[in-house]
Coordinates of N, CA and C in Angstrom, one line a residue:
X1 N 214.3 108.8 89.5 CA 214.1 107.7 88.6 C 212.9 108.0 87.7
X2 N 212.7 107.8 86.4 CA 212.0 108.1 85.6 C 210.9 107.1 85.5
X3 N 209.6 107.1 85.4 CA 209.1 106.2 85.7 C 209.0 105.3 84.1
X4 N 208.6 104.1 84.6 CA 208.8 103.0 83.0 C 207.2 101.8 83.3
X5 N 206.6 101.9 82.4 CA 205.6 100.7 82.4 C 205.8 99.4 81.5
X6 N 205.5 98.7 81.5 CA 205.7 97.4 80.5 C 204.4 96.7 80.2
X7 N 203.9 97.2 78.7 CA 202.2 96.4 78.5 C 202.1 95.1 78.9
X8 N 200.6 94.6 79.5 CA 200.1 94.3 80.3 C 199.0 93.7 79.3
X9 N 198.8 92.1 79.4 CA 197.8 91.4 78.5 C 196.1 92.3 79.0
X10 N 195.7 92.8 79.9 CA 194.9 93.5 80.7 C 194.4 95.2 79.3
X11 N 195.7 95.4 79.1 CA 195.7 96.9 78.3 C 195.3 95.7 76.8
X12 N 195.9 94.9 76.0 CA 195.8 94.5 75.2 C 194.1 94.2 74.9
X13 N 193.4 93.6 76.1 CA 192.1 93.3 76.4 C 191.3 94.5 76.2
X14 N 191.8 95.8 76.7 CA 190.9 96.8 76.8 C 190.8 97.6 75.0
X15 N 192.2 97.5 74.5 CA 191.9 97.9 73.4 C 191.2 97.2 72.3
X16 N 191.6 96.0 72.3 CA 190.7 95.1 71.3 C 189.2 95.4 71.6
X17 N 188.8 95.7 72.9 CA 187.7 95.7 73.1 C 186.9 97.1 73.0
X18 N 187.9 97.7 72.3 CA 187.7 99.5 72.0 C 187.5 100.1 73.3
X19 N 187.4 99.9 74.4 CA 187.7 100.6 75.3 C 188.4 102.0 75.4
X20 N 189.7 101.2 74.9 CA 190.9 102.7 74.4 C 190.2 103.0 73.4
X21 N 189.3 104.0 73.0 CA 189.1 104.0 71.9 C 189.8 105.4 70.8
X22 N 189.9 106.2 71.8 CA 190.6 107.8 71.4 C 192.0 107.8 71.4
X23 N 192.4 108.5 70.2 CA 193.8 108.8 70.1 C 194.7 108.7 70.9
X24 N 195.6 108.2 70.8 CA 196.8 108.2 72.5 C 198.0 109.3 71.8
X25 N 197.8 109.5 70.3 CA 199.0 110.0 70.2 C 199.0 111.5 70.5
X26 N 197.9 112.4 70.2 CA 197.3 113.7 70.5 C 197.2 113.8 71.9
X27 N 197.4 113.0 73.1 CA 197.4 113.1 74.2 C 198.8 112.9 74.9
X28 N 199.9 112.9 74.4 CA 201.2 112.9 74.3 C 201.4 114.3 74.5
X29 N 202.4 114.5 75.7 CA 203.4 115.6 75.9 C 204.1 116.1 74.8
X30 N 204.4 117.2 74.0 CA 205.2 117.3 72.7 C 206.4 117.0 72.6
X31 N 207.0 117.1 71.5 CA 208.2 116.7 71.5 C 209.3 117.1 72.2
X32 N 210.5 116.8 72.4 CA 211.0 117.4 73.4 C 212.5 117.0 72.8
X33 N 213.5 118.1 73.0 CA 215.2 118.2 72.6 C 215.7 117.2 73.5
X34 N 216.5 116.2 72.4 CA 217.4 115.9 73.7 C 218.3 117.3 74.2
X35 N 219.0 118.1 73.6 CA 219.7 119.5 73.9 C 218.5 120.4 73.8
X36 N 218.2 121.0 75.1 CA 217.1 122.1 75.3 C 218.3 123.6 74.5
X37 N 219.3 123.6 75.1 CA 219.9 124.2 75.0 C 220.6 124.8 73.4
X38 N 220.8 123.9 72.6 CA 221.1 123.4 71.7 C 219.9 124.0 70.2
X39 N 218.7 123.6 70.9 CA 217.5 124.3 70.5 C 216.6 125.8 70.8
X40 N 217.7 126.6 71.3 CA 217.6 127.9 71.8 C 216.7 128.8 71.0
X41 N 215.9 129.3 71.6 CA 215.4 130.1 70.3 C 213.9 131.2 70.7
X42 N 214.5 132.5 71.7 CA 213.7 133.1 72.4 C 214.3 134.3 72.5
X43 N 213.2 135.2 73.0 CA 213.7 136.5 73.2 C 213.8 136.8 74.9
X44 N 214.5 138.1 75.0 CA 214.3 138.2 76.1 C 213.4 139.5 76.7
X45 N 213.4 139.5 77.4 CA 212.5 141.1 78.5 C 212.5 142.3 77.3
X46 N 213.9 142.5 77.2 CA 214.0 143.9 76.5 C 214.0 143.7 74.9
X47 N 213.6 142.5 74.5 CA 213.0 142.4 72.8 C 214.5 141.7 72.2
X48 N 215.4 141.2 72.8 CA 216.6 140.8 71.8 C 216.1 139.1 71.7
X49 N 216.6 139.0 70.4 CA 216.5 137.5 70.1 C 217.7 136.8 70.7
X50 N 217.5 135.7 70.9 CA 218.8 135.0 71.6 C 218.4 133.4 70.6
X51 N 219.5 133.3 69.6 CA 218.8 132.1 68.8 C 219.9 131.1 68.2
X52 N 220.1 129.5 68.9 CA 221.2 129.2 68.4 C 221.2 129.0 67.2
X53 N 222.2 128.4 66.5 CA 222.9 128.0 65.1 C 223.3 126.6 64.9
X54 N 224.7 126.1 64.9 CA 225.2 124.9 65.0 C 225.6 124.5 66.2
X55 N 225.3 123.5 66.8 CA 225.7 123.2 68.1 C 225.6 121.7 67.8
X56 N 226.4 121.5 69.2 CA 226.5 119.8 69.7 C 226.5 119.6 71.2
X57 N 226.1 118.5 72.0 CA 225.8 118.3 72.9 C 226.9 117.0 73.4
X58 N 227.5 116.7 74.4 CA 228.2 115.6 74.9 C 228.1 114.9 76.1
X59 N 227.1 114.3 76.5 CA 226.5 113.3 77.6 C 227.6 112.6 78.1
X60 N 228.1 112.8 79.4 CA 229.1 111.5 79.8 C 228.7 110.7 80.8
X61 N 228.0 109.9 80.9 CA 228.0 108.6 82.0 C 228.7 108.0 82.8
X62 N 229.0 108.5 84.1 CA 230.2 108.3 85.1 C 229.2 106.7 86.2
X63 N 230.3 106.1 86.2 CA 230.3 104.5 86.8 C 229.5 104.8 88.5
X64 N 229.1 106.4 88.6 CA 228.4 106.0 89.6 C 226.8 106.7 89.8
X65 N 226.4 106.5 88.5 CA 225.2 107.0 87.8 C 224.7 108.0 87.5
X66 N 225.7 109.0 88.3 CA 225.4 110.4 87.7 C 225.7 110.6 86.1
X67 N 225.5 111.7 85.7 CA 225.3 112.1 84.1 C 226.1 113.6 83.9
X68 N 227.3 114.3 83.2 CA 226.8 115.6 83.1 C 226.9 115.3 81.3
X69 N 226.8 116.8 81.3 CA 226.3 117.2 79.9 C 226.6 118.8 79.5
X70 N 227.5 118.8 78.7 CA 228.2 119.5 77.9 C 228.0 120.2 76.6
X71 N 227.1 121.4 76.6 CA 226.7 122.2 75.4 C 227.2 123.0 74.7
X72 N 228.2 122.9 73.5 CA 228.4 124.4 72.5 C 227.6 124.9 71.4
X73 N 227.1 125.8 71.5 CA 226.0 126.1 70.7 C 227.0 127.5 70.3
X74 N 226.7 127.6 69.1 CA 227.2 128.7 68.1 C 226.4 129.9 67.8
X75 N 225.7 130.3 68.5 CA 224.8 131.9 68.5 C 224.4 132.4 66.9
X76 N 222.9 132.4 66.6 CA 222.8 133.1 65.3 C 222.3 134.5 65.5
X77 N 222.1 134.5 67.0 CA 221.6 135.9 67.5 C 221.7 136.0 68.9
X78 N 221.8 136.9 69.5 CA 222.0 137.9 70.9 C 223.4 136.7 72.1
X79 N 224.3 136.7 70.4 CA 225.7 136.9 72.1 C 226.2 138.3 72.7
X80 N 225.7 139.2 71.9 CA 226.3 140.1 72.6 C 225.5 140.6 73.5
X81 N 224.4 140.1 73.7 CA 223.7 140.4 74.8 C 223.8 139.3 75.8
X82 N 223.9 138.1 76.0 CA 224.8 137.5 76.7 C 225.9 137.9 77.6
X83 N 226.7 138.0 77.0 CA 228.4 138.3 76.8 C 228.1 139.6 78.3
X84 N 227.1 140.8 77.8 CA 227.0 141.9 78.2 C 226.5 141.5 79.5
X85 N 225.2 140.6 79.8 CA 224.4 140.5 81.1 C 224.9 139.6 81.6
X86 N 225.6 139.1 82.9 CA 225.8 137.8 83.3 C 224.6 137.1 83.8
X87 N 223.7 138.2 84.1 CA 222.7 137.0 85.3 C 221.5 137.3 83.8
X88 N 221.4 137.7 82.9 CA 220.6 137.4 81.9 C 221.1 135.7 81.2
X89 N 222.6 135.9 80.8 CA 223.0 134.6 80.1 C 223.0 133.1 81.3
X90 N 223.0 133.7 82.6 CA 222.5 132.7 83.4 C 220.8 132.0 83.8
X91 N 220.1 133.4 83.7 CA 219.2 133.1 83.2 C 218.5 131.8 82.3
X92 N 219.0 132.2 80.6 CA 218.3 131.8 79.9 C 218.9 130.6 79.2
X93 N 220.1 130.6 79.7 CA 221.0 128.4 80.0 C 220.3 127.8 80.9
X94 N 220.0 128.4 81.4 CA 218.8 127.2 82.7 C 217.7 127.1 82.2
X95 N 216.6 127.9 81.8 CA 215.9 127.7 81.0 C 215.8 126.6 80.1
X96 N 216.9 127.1 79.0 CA 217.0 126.4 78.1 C 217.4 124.9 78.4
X97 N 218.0 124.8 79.5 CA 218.8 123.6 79.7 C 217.4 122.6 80.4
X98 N 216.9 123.2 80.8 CA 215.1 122.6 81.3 C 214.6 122.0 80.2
X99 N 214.5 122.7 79.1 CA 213.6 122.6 78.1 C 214.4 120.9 77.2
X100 N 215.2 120.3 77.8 CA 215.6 119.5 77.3 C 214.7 118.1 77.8
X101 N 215.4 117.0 77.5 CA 215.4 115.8 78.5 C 215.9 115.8 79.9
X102 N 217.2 116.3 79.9 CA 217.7 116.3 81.4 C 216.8 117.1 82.7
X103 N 217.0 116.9 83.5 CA 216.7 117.1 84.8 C 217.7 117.9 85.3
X104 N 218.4 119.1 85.2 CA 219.7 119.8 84.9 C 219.6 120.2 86.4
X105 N 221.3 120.1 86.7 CA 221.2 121.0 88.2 C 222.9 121.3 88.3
X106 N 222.9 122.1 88.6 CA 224.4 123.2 89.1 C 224.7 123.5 87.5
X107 N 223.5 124.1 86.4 CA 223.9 124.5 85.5 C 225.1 126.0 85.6
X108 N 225.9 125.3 84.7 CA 227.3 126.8 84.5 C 226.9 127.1 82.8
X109 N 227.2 128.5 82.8 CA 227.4 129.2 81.5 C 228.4 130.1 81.2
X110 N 228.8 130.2 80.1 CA 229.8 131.5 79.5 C 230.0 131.2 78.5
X111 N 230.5 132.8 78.2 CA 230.1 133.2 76.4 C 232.0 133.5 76.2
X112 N 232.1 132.7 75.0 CA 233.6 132.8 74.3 C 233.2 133.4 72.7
X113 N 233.6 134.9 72.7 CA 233.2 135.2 71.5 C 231.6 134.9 70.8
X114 N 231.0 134.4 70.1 CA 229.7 134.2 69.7 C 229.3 132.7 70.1
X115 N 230.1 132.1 70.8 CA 229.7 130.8 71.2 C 229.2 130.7 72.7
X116 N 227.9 129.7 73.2 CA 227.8 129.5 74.5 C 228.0 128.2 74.8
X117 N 228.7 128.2 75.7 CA 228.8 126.8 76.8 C 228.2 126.6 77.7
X118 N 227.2 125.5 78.3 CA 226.3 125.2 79.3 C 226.4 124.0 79.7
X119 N 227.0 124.0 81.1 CA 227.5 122.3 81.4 C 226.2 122.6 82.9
X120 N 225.7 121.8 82.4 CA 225.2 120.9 83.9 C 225.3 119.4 83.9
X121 N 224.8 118.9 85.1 CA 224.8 117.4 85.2 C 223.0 117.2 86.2
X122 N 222.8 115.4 85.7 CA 221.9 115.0 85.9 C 221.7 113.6 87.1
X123 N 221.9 113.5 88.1 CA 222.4 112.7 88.9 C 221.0 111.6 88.6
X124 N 220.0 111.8 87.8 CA 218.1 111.1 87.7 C 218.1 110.3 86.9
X125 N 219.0 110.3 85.5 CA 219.1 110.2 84.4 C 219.5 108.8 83.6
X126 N 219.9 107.8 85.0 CA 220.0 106.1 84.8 C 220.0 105.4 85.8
X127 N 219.9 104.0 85.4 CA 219.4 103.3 86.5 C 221.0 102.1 86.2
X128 N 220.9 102.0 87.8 CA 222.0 101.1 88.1 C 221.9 99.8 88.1
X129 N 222.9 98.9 87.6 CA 221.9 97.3 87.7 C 223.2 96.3 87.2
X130 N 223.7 95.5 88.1 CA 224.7 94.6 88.1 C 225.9 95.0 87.3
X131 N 226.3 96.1 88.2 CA 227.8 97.1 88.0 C 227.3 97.6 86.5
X132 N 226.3 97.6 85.4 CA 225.9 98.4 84.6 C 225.2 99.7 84.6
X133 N 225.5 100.5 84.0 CA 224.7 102.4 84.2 C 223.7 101.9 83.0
X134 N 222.2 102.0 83.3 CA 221.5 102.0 82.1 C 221.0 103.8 82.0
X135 N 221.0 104.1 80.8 CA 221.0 105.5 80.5 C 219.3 106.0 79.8
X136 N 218.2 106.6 80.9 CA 216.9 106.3 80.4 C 216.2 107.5 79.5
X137 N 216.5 108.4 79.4 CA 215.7 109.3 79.0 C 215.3 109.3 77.3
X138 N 216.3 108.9 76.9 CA 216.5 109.0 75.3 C 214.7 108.2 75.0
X139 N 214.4 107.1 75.8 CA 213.2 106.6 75.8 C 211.9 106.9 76.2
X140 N 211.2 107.8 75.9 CA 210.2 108.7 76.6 C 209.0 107.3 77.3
X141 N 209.0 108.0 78.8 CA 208.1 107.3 80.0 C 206.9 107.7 79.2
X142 N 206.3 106.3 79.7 CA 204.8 106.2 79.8 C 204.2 106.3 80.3
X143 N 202.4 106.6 80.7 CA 202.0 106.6 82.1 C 202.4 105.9 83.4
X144 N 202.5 106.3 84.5 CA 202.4 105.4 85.2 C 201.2 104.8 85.8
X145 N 200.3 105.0 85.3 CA 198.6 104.6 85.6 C 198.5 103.5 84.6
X146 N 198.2 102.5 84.7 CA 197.6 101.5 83.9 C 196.2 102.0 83.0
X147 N 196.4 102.1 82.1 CA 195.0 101.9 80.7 C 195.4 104.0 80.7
X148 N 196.1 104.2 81.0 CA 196.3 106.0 80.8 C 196.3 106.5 79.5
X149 N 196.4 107.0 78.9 CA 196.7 107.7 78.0 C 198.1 108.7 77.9
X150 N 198.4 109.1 77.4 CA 199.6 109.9 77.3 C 201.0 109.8 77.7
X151 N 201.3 110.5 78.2 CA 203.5 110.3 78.3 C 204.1 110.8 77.8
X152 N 205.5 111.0 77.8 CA 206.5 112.2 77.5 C 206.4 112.2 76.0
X153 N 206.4 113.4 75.1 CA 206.8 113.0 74.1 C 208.0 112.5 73.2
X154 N 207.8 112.2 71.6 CA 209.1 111.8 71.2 C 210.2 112.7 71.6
X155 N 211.1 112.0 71.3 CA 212.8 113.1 71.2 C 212.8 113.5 69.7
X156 N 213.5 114.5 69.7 CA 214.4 114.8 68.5 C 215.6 115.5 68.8
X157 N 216.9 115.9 68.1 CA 218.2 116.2 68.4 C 218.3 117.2 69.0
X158 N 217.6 118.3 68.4 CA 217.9 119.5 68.9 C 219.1 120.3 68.4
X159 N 220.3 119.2 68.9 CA 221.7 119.7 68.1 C 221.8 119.2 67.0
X160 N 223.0 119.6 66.1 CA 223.6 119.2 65.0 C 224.8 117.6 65.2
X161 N 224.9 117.8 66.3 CA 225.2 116.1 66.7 C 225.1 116.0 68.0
X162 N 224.4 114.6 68.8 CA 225.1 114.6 70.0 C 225.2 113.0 70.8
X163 N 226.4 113.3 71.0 CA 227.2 112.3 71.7 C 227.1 111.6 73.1
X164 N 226.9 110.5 73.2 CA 226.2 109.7 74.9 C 228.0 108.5 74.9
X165 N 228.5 109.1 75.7 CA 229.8 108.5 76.0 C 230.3 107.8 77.8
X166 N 230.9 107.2 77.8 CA 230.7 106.7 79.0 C 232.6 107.6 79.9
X167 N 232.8 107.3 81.1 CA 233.6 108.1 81.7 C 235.3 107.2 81.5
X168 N 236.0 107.6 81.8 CA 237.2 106.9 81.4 C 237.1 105.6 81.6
X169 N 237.6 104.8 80.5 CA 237.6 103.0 81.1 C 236.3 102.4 81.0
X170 N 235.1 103.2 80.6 CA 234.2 102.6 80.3 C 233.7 102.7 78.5
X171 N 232.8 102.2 78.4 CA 232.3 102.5 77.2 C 230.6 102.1 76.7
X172 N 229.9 102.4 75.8 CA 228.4 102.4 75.7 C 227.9 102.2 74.7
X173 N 226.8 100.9 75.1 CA 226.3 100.0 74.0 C 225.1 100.5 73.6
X174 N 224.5 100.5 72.8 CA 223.1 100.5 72.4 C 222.5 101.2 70.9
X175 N 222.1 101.8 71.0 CA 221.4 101.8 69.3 C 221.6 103.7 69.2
X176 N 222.1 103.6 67.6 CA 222.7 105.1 67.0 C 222.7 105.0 65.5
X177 N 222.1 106.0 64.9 CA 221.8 106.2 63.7 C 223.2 106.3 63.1
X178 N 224.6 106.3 63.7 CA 225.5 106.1 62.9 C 226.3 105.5 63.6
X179 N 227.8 104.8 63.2 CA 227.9 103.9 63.4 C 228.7 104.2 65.3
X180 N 228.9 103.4 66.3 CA 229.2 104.1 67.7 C 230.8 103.9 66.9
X181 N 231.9 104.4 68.0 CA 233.0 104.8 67.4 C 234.0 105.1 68.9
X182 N 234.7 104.3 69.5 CA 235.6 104.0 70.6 C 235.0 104.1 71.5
X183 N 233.7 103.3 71.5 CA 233.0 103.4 73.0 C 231.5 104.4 73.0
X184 N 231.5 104.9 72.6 CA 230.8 106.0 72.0 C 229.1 106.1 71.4
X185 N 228.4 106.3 71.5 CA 227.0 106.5 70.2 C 227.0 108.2 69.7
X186 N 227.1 108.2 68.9 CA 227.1 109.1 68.1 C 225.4 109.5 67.1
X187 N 224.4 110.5 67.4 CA 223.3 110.9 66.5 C 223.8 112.0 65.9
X188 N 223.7 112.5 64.5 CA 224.0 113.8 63.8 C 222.6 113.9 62.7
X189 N 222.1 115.1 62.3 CA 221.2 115.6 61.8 C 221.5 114.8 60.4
X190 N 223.0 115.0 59.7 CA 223.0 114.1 58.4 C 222.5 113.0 58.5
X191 N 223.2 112.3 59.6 CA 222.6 110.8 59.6 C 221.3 110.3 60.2
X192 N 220.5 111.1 60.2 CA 219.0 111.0 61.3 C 218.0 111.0 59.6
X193 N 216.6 110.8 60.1 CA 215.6 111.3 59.2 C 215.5 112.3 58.5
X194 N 215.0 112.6 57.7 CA 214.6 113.8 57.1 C 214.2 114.9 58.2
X195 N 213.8 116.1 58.2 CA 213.8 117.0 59.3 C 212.4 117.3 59.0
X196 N 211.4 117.7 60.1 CA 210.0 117.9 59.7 C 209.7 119.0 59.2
X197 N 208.9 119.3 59.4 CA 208.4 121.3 58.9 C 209.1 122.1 59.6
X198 N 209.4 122.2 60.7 CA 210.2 123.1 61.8 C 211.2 122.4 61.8
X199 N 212.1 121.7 60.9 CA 213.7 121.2 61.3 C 213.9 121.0 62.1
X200 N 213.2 119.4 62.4 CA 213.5 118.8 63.8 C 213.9 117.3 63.3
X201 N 214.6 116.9 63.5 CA 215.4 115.4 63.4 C 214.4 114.3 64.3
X202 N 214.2 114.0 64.3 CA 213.5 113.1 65.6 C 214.3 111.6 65.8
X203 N 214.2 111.0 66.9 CA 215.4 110.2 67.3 C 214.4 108.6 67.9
X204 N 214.7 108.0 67.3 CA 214.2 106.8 67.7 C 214.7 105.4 67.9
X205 N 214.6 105.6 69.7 CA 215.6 104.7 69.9 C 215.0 103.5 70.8
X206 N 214.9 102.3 69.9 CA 214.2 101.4 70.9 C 215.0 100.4 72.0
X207 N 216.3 100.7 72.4 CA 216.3 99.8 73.5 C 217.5 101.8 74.1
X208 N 217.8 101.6 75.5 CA 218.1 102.2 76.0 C 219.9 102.3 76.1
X209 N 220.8 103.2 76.1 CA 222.1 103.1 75.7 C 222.8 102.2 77.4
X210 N 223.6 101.5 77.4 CA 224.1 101.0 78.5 C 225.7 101.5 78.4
X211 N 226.3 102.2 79.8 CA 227.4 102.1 80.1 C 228.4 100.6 81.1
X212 N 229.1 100.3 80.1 CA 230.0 99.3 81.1 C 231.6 99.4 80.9
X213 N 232.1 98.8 81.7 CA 233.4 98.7 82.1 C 233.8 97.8 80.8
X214 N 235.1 98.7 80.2 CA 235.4 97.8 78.9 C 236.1 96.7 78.8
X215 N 236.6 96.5 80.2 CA 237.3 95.0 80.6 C 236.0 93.8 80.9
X216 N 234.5 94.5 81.6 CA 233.8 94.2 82.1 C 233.8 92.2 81.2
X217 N 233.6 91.4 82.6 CA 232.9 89.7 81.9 C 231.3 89.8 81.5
X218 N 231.3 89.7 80.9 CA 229.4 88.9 80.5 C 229.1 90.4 80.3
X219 N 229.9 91.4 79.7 CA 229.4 92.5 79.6 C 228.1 92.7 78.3
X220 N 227.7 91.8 77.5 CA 226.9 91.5 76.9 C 225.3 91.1 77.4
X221 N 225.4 89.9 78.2 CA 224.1 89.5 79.1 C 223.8 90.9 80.1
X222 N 225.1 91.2 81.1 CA 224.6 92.0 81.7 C 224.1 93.9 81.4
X223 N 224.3 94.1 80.3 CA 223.7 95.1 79.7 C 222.2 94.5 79.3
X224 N 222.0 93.2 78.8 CA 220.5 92.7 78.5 C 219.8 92.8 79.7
X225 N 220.0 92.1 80.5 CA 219.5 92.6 82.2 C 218.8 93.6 82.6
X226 N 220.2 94.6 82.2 CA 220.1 96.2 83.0 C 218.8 96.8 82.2
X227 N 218.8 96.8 81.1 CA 217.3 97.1 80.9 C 216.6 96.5 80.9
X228 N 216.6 95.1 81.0 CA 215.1 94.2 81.3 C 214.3 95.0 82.8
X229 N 216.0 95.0 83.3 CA 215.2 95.3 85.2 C 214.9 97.3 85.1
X230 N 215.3 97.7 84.2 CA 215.0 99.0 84.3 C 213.3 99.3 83.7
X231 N 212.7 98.3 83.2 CA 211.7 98.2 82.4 C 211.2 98.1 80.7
X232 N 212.9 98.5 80.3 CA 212.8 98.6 79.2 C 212.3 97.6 78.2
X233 N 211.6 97.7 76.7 CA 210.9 96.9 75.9 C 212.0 96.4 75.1
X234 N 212.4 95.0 74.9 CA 213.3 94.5 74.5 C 212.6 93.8 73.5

């Protein structure tokens, strides 16, 4: 479980009173991929570049809070060194799959022609709360120390789109720079911000995505809930 704070009239006190008085944003963790994988872009031992291209990422939220996560990234350099090393291309999907949000575990890989696939799953990745999956990461944690400074940094895509979907019979509410679409949230680089100096999208999402059952009653209140009790800032 990811930890979550919720300001405190105490922190409000301390800043008016300049206490806080230094930067909080330069004390922030850097930005971080939702697709680590997606955002590939390293060499390896013997000097080959390994560097993705177009890719997309596909998050599915199953009704018993686990998470996996499904990457095809389109190689702009070293599949054939991939393709060639198995325990190199295993290697450097785990890596990469770290370098994300997720908390990745029983990552798989393999190369189809110039393309890689890297499925792991994330069993960390929401919190449960009156038969609702709240989905936390998209929201970067805050200290867990009161008057702290720092915490995870922002998101940005990483991929060229990626998709937060819920598991058969369910479907997922919450906030997406384009419109959600049979259950679905949908982020893509067209429909995101402008891209920074290094072509990064960054993703700003202020309430947290909720999986529920699409027959679900009061499925409305009880998504409001699930992130009240998960901590979320509503």
């Amino acid at each position: 479980m990811r930890p979550r704070t919720i300001a405190a009239a105490a922190a409000v006190l301390l800043l008016a009173a300049g206490i806080a008085a230094a930067p909080t944003a330069d004390a922030r963790a850097p930005p971080t991929p939702i697709c680590g994988v997606c955002d590939l872009d390293r060499t390896t031992p013997d000097g080959t570049p390994v560097v993705a291209g177009e890719s997309e990422l596909t998050v599915t939220i199953r009704e018993n809070g686990s998470t996996t996560w499904e990457a095809e990234v389109d190689l702009a350099a070293g599949s054939d060194a991939l393709a060639a090393n198995g325990s190199l291309r295993r290697t450097v999907a785990s890596e990469a799959a770290r370098d994300g949000i997720a908390e990745p575990r029983d990552v798989d890989s393999r190369i189809d022609g110039d393309t890689l696939f890297v499925d792991y799953r994330d069993p960390n990745a929401t919190e449960r709360h009156l038969g609702v999956v709240v989905f936390t990461p998209l929201t970067p944690a805050a200290p867990s120390v009161p008057f702290a400074i720092g915490g995870e940094g922002v998101r940005y895509l990483g991929a060229d789109r990626v998709t937060v979907r819920g598991a058969s019979g369910w479907e997922v509410r919450g906030d997406a720079s384009a419109a959600d679409s049979d259950g679905r949230l949908v982020w893509t680089r067209e429909a995101g911000d402008e891209p920074d100096d290094r072509g990064r999208v960054f993703v700003d999402v202020d309430r947290d995505p909720v999986a529920v059952e699409g027959d679900a009653l009061l499925a409305g209140p009880r998504a409001w809930i699930g992130r009240l009790l998960t901590g979320d800032t509503l």
